[in-house]
Structures are given as C-alpha cells and as structure tokens.
XYZ file of C-alpha atoms in Angstrom:
631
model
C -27.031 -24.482 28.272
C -26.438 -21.347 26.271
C -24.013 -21.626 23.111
C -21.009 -19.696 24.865
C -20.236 -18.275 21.068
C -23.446 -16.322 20.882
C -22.500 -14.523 24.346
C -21.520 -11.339 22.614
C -25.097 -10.399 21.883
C -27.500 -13.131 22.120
C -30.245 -10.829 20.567
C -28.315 -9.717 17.789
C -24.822 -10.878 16.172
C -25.290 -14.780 17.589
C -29.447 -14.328 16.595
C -28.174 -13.027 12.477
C -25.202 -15.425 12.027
C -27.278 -18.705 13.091
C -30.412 -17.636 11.311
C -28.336 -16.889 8.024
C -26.848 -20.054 8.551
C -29.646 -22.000 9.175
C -31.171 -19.947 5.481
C -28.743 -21.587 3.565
C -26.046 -18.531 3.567
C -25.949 -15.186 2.999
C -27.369 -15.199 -0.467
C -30.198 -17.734 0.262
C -30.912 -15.277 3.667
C -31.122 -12.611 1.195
C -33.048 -14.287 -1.445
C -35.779 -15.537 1.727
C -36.221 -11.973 2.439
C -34.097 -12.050 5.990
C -32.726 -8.900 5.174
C -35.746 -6.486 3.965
C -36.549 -4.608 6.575
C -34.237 -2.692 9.343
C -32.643 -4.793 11.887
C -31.013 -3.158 15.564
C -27.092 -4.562 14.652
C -23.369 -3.088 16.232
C -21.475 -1.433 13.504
C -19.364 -4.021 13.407
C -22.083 -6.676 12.554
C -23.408 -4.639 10.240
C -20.049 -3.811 8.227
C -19.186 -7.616 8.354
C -22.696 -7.928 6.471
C -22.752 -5.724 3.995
C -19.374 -6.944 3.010
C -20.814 -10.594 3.139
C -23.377 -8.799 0.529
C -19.879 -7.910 -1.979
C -18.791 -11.230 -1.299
C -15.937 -10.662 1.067
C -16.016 -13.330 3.945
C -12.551 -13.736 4.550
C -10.313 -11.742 6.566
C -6.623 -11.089 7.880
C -6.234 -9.906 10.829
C -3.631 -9.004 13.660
C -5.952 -7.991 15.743
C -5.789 -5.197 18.875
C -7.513 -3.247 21.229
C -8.758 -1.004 18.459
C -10.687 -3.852 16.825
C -11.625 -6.085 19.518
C -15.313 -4.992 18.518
C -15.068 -6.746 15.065
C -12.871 -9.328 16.465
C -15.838 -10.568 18.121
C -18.350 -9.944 15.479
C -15.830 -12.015 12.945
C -15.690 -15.141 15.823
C -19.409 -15.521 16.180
C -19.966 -15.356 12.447
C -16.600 -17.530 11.935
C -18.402 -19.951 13.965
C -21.749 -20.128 12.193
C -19.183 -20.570 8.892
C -20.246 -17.438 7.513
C -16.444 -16.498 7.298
C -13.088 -17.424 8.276
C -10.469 -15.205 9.648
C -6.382 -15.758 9.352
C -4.365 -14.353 11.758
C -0.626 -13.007 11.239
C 2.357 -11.884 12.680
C 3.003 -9.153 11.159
C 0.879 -6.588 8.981
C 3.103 -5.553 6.172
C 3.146 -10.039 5.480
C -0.676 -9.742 6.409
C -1.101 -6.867 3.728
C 1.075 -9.002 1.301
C -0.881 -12.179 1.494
C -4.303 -10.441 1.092
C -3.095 -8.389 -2.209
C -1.530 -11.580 -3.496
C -5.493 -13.493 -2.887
C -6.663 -11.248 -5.068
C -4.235 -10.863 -7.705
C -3.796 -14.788 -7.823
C -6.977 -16.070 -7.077
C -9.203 -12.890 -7.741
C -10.647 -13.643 -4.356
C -10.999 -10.283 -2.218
C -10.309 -10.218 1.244
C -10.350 -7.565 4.137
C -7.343 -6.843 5.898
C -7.908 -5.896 9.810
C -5.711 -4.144 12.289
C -5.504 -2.126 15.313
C -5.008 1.613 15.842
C -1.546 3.154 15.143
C 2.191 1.240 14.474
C 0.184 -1.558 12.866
C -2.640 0.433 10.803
C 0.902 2.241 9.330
C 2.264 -0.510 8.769
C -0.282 -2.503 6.912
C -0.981 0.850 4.981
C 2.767 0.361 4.109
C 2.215 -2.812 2.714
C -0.455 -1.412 0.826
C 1.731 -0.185 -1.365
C 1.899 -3.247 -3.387
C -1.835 -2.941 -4.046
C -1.839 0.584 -5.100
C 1.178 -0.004 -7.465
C -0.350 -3.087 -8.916
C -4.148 -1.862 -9.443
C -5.316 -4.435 -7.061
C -8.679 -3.750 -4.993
C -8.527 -4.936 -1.328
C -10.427 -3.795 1.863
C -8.589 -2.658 4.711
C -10.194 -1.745 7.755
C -8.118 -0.413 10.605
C -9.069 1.291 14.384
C -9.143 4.895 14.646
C -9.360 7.293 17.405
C -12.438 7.730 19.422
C -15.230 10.609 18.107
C -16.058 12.190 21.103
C -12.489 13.742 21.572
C -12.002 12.785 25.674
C -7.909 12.813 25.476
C -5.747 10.853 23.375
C -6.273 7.712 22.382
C -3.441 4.878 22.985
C -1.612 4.709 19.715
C -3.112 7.590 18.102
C -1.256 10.256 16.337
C -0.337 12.534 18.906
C -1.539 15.920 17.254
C -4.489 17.746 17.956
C -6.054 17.416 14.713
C -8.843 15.363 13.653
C -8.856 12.374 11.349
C -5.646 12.258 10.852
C -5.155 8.364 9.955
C -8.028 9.199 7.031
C -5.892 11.704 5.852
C -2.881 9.398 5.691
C -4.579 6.543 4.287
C -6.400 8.830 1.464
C -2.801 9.301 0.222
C -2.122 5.809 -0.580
C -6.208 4.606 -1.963
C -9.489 6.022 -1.207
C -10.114 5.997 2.620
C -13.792 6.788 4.726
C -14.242 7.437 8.062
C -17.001 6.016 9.845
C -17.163 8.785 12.558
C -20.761 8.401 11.891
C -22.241 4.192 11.850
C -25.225 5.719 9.616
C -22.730 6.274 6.939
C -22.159 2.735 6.365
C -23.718 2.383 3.264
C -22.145 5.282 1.694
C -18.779 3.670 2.992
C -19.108 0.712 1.779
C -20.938 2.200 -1.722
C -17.118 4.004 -2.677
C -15.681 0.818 -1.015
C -16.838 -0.828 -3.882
C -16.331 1.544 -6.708
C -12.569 0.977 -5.009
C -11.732 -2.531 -4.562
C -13.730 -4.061 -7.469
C -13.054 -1.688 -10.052
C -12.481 -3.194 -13.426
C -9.303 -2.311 -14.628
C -7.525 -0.322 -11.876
C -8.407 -1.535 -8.576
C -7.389 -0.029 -5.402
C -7.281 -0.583 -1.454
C -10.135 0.981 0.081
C -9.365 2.146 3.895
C -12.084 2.142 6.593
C -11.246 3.669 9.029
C -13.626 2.481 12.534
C -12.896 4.679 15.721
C -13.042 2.573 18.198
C -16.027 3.295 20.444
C -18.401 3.469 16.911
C -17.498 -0.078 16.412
C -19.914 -1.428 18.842
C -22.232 1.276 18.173
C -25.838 0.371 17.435
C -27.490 1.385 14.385
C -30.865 0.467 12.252
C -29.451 -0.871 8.702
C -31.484 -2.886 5.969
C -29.080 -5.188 4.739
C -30.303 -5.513 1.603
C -29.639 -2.042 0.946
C -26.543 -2.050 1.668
C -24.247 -1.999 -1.996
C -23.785 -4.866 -4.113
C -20.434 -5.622 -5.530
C -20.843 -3.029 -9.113
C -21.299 -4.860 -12.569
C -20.330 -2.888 -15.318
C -20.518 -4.162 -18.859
C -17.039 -3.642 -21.236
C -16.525 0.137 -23.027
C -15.111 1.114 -26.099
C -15.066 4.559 -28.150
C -18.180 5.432 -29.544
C -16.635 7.151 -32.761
C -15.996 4.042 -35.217
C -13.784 6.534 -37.094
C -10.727 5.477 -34.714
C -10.872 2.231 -35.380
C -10.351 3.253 -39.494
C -7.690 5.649 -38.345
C -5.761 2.987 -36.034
C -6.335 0.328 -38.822
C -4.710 3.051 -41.661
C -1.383 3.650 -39.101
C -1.423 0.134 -38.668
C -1.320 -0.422 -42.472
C 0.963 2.379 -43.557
C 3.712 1.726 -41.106
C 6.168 -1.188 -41.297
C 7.923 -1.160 -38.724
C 5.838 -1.407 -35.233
C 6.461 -2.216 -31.934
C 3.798 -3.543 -29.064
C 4.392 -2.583 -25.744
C 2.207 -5.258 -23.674
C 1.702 -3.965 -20.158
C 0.616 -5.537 -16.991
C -3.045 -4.665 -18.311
C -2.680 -6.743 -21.323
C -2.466 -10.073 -18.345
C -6.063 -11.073 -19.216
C -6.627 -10.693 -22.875
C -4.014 -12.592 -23.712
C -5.787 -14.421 -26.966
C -7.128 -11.065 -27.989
C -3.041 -9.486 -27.892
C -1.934 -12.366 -29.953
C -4.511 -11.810 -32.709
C -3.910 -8.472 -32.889
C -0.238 -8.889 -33.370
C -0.247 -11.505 -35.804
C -2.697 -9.240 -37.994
C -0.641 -6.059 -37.636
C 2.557 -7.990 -38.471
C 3.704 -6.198 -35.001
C 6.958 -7.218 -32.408
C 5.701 -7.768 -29.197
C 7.708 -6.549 -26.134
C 6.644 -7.412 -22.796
C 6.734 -5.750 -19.430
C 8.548 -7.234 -16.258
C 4.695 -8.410 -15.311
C 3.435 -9.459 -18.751
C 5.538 -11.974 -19.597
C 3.558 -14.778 -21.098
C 0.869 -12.509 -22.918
C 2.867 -13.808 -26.157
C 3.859 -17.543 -25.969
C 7.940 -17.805 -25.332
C 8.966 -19.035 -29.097
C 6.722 -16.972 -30.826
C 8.641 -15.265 -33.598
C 6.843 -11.840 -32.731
C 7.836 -11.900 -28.839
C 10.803 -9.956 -28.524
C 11.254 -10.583 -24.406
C 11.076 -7.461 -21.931
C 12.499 -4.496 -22.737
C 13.453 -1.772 -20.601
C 16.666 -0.546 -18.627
C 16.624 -4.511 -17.381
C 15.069 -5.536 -20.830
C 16.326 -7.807 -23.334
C 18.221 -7.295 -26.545
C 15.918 -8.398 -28.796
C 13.251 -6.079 -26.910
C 15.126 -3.348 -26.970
C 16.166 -3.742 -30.460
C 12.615 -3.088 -31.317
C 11.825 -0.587 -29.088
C 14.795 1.861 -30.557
C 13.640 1.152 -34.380
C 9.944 1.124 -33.926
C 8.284 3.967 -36.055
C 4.997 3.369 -34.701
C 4.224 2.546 -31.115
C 1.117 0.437 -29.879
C 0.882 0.421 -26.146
C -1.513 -1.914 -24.586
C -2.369 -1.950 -20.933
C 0.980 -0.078 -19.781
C 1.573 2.494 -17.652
C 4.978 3.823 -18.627
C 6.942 2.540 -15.731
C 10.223 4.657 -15.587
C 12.240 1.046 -16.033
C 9.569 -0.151 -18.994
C 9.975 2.667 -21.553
C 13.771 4.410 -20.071
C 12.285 7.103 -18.490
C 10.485 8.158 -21.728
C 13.426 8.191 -24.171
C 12.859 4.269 -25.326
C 11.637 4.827 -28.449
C 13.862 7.541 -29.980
C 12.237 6.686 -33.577
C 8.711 6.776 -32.975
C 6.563 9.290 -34.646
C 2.989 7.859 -33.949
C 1.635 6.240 -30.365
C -1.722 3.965 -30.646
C -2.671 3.714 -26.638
C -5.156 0.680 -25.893
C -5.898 1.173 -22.440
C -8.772 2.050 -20.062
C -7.128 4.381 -17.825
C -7.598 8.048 -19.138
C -3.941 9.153 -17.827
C -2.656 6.096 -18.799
C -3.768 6.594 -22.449
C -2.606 10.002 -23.071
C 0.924 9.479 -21.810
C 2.387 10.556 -24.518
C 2.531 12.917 -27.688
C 1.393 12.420 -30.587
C -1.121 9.389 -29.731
C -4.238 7.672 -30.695
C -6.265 6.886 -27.869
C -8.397 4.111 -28.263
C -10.271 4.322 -24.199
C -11.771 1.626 -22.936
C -12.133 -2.243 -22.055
C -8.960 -3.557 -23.668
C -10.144 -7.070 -25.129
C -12.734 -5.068 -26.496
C -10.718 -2.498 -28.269
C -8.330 -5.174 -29.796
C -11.060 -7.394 -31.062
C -13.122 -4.406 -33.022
C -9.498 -2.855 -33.891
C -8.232 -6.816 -35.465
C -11.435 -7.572 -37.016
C -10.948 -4.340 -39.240
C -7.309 -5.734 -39.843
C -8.976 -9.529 -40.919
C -10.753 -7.561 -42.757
C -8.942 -5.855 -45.247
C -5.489 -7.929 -44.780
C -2.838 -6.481 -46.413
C 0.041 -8.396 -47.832
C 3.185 -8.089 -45.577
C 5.251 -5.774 -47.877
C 9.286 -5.818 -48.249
C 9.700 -3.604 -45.557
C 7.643 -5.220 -42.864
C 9.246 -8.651 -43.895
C 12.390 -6.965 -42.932
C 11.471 -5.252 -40.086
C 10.415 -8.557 -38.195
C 13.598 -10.182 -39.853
C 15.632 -8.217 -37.932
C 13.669 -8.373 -35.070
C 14.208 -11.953 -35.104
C 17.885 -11.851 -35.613
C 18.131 -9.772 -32.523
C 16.132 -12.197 -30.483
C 18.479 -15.092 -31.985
C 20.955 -12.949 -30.044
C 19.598 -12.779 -26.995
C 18.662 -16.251 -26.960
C 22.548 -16.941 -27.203
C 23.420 -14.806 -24.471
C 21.298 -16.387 -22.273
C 22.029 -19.871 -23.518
C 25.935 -18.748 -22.409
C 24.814 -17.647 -18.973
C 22.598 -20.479 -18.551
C 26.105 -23.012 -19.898
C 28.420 -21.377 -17.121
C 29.843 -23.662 -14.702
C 30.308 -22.336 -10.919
C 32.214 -19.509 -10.396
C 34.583 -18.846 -7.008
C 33.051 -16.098 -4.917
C 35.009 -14.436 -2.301
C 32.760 -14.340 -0.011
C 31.486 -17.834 0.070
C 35.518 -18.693 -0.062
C 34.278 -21.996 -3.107
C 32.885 -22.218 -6.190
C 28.928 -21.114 -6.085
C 26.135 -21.162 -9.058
C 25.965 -17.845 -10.677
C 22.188 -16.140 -10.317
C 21.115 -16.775 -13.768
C 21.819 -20.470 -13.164
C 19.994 -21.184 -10.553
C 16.536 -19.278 -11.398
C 16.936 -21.141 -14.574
C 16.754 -24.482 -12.582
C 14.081 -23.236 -10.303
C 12.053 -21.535 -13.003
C 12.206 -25.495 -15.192
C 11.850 -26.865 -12.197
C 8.074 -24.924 -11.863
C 7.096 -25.386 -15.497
C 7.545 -29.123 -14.935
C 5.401 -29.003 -11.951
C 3.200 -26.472 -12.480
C 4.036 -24.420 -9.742
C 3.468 -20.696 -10.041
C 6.773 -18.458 -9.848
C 6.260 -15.656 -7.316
C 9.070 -13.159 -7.612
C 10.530 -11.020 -4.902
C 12.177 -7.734 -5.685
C 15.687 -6.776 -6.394
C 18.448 -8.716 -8.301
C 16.582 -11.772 -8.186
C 13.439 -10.260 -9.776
C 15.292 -8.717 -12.344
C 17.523 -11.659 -13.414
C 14.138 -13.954 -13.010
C 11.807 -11.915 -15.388
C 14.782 -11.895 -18.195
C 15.270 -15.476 -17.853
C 11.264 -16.581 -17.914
C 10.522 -18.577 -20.404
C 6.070 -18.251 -20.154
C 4.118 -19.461 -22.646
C 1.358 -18.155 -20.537
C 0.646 -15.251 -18.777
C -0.227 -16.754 -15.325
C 2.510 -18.666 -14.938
C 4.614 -15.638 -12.922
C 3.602 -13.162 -10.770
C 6.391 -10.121 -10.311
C 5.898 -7.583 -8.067
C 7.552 -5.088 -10.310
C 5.010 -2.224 -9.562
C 6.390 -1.310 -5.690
C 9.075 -3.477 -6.311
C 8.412 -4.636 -2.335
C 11.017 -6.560 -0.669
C 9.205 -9.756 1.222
C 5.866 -9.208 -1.312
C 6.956 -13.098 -2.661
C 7.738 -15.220 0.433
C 4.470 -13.333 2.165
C 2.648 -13.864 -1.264
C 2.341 -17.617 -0.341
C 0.318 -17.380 2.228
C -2.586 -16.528 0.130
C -2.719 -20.287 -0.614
C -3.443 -21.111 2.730
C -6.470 -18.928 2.451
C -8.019 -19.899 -1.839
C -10.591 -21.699 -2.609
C -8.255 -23.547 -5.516
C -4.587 -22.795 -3.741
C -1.956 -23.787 -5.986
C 1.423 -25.212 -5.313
C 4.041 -21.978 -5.787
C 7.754 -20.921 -5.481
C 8.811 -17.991 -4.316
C 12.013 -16.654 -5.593
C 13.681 -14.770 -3.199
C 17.002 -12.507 -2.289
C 18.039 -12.942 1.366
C 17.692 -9.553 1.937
C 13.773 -9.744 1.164
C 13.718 -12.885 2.885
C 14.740 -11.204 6.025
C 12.084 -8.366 5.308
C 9.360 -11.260 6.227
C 10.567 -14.262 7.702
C 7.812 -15.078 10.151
C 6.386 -16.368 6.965
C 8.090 -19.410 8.241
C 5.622 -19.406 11.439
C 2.739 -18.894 9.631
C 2.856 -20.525 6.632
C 3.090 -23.552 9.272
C 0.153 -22.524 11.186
C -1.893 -22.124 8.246
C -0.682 -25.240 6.201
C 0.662 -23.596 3.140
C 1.989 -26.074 0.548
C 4.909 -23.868 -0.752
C 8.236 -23.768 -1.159
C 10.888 -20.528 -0.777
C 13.854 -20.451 -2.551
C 16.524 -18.281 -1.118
C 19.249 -17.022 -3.431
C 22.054 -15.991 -1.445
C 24.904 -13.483 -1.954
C 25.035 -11.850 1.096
C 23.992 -8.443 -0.363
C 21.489 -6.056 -1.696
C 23.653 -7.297 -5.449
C 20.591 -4.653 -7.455
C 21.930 -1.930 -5.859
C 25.736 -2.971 -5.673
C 25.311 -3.564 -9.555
C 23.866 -0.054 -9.947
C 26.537 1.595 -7.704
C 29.627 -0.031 -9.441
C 28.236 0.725 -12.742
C 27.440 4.577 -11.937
C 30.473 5.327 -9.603
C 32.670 2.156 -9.946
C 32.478 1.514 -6.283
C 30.074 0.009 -3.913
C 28.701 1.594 -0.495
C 26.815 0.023 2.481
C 24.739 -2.524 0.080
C 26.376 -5.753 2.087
C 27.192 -6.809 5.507
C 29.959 -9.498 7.051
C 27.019 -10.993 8.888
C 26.402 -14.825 8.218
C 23.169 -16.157 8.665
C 22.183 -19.808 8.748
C 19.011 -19.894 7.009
C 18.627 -23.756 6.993
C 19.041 -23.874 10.778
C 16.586 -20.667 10.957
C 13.870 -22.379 9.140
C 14.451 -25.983 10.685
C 14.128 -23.730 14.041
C 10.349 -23.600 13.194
C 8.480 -26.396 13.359
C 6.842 -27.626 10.168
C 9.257 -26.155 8.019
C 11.732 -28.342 5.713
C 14.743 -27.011 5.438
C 17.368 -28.147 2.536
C 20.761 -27.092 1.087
C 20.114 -26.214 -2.618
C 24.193 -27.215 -2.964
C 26.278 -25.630 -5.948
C 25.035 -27.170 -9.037
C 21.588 -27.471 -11.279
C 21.392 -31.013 -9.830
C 21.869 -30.398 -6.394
C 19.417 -28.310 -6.734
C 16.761 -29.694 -8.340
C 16.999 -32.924 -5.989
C 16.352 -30.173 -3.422
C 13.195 -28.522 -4.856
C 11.623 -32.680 -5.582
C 12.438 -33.000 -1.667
C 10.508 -30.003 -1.230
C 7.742 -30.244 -3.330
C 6.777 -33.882 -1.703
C 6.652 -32.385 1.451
C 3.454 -31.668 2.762
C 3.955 -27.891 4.220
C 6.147 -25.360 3.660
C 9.606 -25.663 2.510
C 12.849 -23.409 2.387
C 15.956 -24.392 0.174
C 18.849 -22.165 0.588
C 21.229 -21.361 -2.641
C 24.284 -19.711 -2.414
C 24.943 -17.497 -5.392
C 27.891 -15.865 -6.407
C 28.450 -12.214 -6.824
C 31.363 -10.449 -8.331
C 33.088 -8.926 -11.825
C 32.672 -11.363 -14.145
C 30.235 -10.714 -16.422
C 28.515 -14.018 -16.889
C 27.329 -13.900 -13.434
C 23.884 -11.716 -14.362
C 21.601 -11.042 -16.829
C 23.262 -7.388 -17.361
C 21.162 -4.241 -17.613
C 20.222 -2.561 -20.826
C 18.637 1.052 -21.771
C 18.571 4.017 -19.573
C 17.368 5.175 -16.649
C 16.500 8.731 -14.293
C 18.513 7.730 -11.716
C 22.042 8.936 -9.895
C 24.873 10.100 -12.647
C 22.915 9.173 -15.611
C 20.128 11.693 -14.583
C 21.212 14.764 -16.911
C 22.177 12.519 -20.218
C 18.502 11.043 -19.837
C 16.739 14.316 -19.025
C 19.008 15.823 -22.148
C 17.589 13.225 -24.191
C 13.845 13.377 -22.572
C 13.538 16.839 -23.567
C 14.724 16.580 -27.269
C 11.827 13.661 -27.570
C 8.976 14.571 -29.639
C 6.407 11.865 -28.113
C-alpha cells in the first residue's frame, strides 16, 4: 500500500524527504553527495531545501489558500522529521513567537502566511524584528504572475508587486515571480536574517501559482548560511587616540546599548579600566552586574537617578552598541556637558550619530578588547578628579536605591476603581521579578507602564535574564513571546509581565500555548487602563482622555475558559502573590495569575519618569534645547 504522505508527488517531494532521511539528514544527504547535481523539484520543495541548507527547519504558520503549495511540501517533509511546523491563531502572535526564537534561543525560524489581511498583519508584527535587529524569514502568498484578474485577497490596484513593495518598507523583501531566482532569493535572504550585528526579516514573497512550479535546482548550490569573521579599524592610531580621551578625561559616562547584550565580560573590563559609570538601556540591563559600583541603572526620560545623574555631568561620552533611542539619550539633549563622543558600534549610522565623535567601526567585543588592553597597558592612577567623579556617581545611585527601597516598602493603596486596597505597580513586579531570579525564569516584558516600571525595578546581574521589547515597544510581543518555548531546542521556564491592555492585544496565546505545551506563566497587572499614556497625559495637560474604559473583564474566568490553562488570583499583597506564581510554576502548562494594581495621584504608586522627551507640550523646550547642543 502506498505511504498516503508521499501522495503529493511520489516522484519528487515524498522521493527527497525519505531519501534525506534515510542519509542521515540534510547535512549527511549533503555530505553523501545527494544534492550535486540538478534535481526536477516544485518551488516549494526546493525553497524548503535550500532553507534546510541555512539551517531553518522550523516554521509558523497560519496557513491559507495562498500557501497550500508549501503547506504540503512542509507535511511530507514534517513527516520524514526533516522539520516541524507550529500552527497559530493569529499572525501578529505567530510573528511574535518566531522573533522571540531567535532573540531567545538564536534559533531562526520562517514565518508562513497566506495572501492579503494575514501577510499585513504578520508584516505588522514584524515590526518587533526590524526594531530589535533580529533576522527572521517570512514567506507570505502573493498574487498570481500571469495577471488573469484579481486575485482573492490581493491589493485591489492595478499595479504590480505591490505586497513587495510594502514589505521592502519594513526589511528586505524578493519576489519570486520567477522559481529560477531562488538562489538569488535566498542568497540576500541570508545576508538579511543572519547578519551579524543588525539582523532583519527577510520577506519572500511566493505568488501563488509559482509555488508549485517546477524548476531544475542543485541543492548544493543553493547559499549557505554566511560566516564572517569579527572587524575592527585597520588604523591602530584610534585605538591611541580613544586610549588618550580616555586618559585625559575624568569624568565619563558609558552608554551600554542593546548591542552591548553579548559582550558583556568585554563591557565590564573596559569600564573598570577607564574608571567609567555605566548606564544601561531599557534592553541592556544586566551588561554590568546590579551592585556594581560603576552601574548607574537606565537612564533616559524613564531612567534612573543615578543614570541620569551621570548622563548630565559626563564630559566624555562612550557609546557602545546603542542606537540613540529618542527615550535612551532625551531626544539628543541627555548629555548637555559632553564635549567628546567615543562610538563602539558596528553599524555605520549608528556610529556617527553624533558630533564631535570617535568612531571606532566594527565587531564590538573586538573593539573593547584591543581598546582595554591599551588601557592595561599603560594604567593610569585614578586621579582626584576621577575619584570624585565616581563618588558622586555613587551617591546618586545610593539615592535611587532609596527611592526604590520606599516604593518597594509601600503597603496597598485604595484605588477607586477597584473600590479596596490594591498593590501599587512597583510592588508587584518587584515580587514577580524575585520571584524569577529565585527560579530562574526569564522575565519577558510587555510594553507600556508595566515595561517601564519593570526595567527600572530589574535588579540583573546578567544580561539574559530579561528580555524588553523596548525597540517597537509592541503591545502582546511578551505573552506571544512564550510561545517560542514550545518550539526551542533548550525552552526555558519564563514570565511574562504584562498590562491588560497588551494582554488583550493577544490572548489566544491562551489557546495555543495549550496546544503547543508551553511551560509558562503570564502575569497580568491590572489597572484597567492604558496607565503609560494616562501618566503622560496628566503630566503634559493635567487631565486624562480616552486611555481607560468602565469595562470589567474577568481574566481568571477567561483563562480557566480554555482548557489547559491555570488560572489564579495574584490577591493584594507580596505573599498572596508569590503563593500564586509557586502554584503556577508547578503546573505543568501554561499559567495566568491576575494582579490588580492600583492607579492614581499618589506618587509612590510608580517608578516616576525622569529627563525629557519630543513628544506633545514639551516638544519646543526640547527642540530649543536640541538645537543649542553641540554633539
């Protein structure tokens, strides 16, 4: 009797997937010669091949009836175990989950959708990706080549190519109007989604009658994932010239980026040898262990005081891995002091960012380890004024460590809209965020209030220990994030911290995480509003508009309405709600615990912003100021 899973094309996709399984895998199939000379193969085989050849064997999909073609290409090879697909209900969760693979696990996968609402929307999601410089194939339908009417879900215009267009906006995007262009796709593909420092999604776009399209393709020359070995300038001479700022000026701040995540040892180092304070960014923190005397927190218009203590006295500025995020530096007016910029960083716009700097281009561990072994050295002995500049660096972190220590003492406070006494926000991240250092879970942040209380309260002594979508700043990115999990080689238990306002951006996380057996747990801090944006209209016009609604919504019986899912009552106190999260770490699944926070005027209910920012009535004082700054 015929194997009913090879029925698609018993001569071709069912003949490849069983003979590379029977090889040993892909890599033994290539290694055996399987693949050196051309083979008769569907587009869609052949695509799913050559990004078996990068690596990439897993895929999320929602599928439709513009990729029913690969659908069936990805269950024939899903059923040799050549890859495994994960379905979704929804692509902006689906685009979520596969950026968070990557970014967590450094696993890529390839995203798959249909023609039209749900390319968009995926494309949407892809947002996070872009913003965070993480590499991730998406391949979506397209409208058919041959032009015969409209397509079902196309965009109605009578142009051509109009989704590549779109999708070009947000990454790199290729159009396989023509299958024989495959390896040229997949060649900038590459250059795309494994980039090494500033990865991007790559869009493929596959109209849908070239999908099952045959072509002859040698598999084996088809494009490898790229190697590329670690850069830095050629001209030693900036190296002496970074070492002689370094040297000559007390007084010097560090501005670790989200680039500075992996070379964590190599920032530390560098630091300790330039006698430097370090201030982190919302997605750095950990890149300098918590008590280290030369960590001065985040700093920023949500920053710290201690970080922005030594942002406004800083003379010299040494940016590592940063991009200059509008929030990060106060829309360019966050170092009124500085004179001189040092910029470690590999992106050529990113480097030049501002006046007045010393660009040092290239792999950042790299860079720091030629740039501290000039430092070793010739150490110089920490003269009067750099003893005091770190002295009062450390004073002002003494401060901020008692203003959070009084947030962190304050009992429940009555909120008016709960009608009883509720934990403030800073309270309750604090218990969650102990709570995941004592288990190891990984903190997954979701934007607004919650994201910016949580990455002011962190307390890393590692950089891996949070992940904060600060770069789109996507509502649902952390409760979708957890699905990635379900999909790693090594998942790890996490906790996503989450407003209910992004929880209700994705909640058929809830469905899926069950179908998928994610070990997770979502913690919902409640307040009934959008509270960022409240916050930011109160303290611009004293008044708030249309950021809440008198709509109550019983998340524990929503959750316990999916099967699978433990639901729990996080109560109103740090014990409560730690008895909650050991409830919901023993369980076996996925887990929601519901929190209700309070929200209103007193003071010791948030983390409180600091700095300034480009946006609504502040605009003209910060453009004033922007324009009288010499770097």
């Amino acid at each position: 009797m015929t194997d009913q899973s090879d029925q698609i094309r018993p001569e071709t996709a069912g003949r490849m997937a069983r003979a590379i399984a029977e090889a040993g895998g892909f890599e033994a199939a290539l290694a055996a010669g399987l693949f050196a000379k051309p083979i008769r193969l569907t587009l869609s085989e052949a695509l799913v091949l050559g990004l078996m050849r990068q690596g990439v064997s897993k895929y999320f999909a929602v599928f439709g009836h513009g990729s029913t073609a690969i659908a069936e290409t990805l269950r024939v090879y899903e059923h040799h175990g050549l890859v495994r697909t994960w379905q979704f209900h929804n692509e902006v969760e689906m685009a979520h989950a596969a950026t968070a693979l990557k970014w967590i696990y450094d696993e890529t996968p390839a995203v798959v959708t249909s023609i039209g609402p749900g390319a968009l929307q995926a494309m949407v999601g892809s947002l996070a990706a872009t913003s965070n410089g993480i590499g991730v194939y998406h391949i979506y339908g397209d409208e058919t080549t041959h032009g015969e009417g409209y397509n079902m879900q196309q965009i109605p215009k009578p142009e051509q190519g109009l989704f590549g267009r779109i999708t070009a906006l947000m990454g790199q995007s290729y159009v396989l109007h023509t299958p024989e262009a495959l390896r040229d796709a997949l060649r900038r593909g590459a250059s795309s989604v494994f980039h090494p420092f500033k990865g991007t999604p790559f869009f493929l776009m596959m109209p849908i009658n070239t999908q099952p399209r045959e072509l002859d393709v040698r598999i084996d020359a088809l494009p490898a994932r790229p190697k590329l070995a670690p850069s830095i300038p050629a001209d030693p001479a900036v190296f002496d010239e970074a070492a002689a700022l370094v040297a000559d000026t007390p007084e010097i701040v560090i501005k670790a980026g989200g680039g500075s995540r992996r070379f964590a040892a190599e920032v530390r180092r560098f630091a300790e040898a330039a006698g430097a304070a370090v201030v982190l960014s919302p997605g750095s923190t950990g890149v300098m262990p918590d008590a280290h005397a030369q960590n001065m927190h985040v700093g920023g218009t949500k920053g710290s005081i201690s970080g922005n203590f030594a942002m406004e006295h800083a003379r010299l500025l040494i940016v590592i891995g940063s991009r200059a995020v509008c929030q990060s530096d106060c829309s360019g007016i966050g170092y009124p002091k500085v004179d001189k910029v040092i910029n470690i960083n590999a992106d050529l716009n990113d480097v030049q960012h501002y006046n007045d700097t010393l660009a040092l281009n290239g792999d950042i561990g790299a860079v720091l380890t030629r740039l501290t072994d000039r430092l070793e050295a010739k150490p110089a002995a920490r003269s009067p004024a750099r003893e005091a500049w770190l002295a009062g660096c450390v004073g002002a972190k003494a401060r901020w460590s008692d203003f959070k220590q009084a947030r962190f003492a304050s009992p429940a406070l009555y909120d008016e809209v709960w009608q009883k006494k509720v934990m403030t926000q800073p309270v309750a991240i604090k218990a969650v965020c102990d709570f995941s250092v004592e288990t190891g879970s990984l903190k997954i942040f979701d934007a607004g209030d919650v994201q910016a209380n949580g990455f002011q309260i962190v307390e890393d002594n590692d950089p891996f220990e949070t992940l904060t979508e600060t770069g789109a700043s996507y509502m649902g990115f952390a409760v979708s994030a957890l699905l990635a999990s379900a999909a790693a080689n090594s998942p790890r238990h996490a906790i996503a911290f989450t407003g209910d306002g992004s929880f209700l951006m994705n909640p058929q996380v809830l469905v899926d995480g069950v179908e998928h057996g994610v070990h997770g747990t979502i913690v919902v801090f409640d307040n009934r509003r959008m509270a960022a944006i409240t916050s930011l209209q109160d303290a611009q016009y004293n008044i708030e508009y249309r950021t809440n609604d008198g709509v109550v919504v019983d998340y524990i019986g929503l959750a316990r309405s999916v099967s699978g899912v433990l639901a729990l009552d996080g109560g109103d106190s740090p014990a409560s709600l730690r008895a909650a999260l050991e409830k919901a770490r023993a369980h076996q699944g996925l887990s929601l615990v519901h929190v209700p926070v309070y929200f209103g005027p007193d003071e010791i209910g948030g983390m409180g912003a600091y700095g300034s920012w480009n946006v609504g009535n502040w605009c003209e004082t910060v453009e004033t100021n922007y324009a009288n700054t010499r770097i």
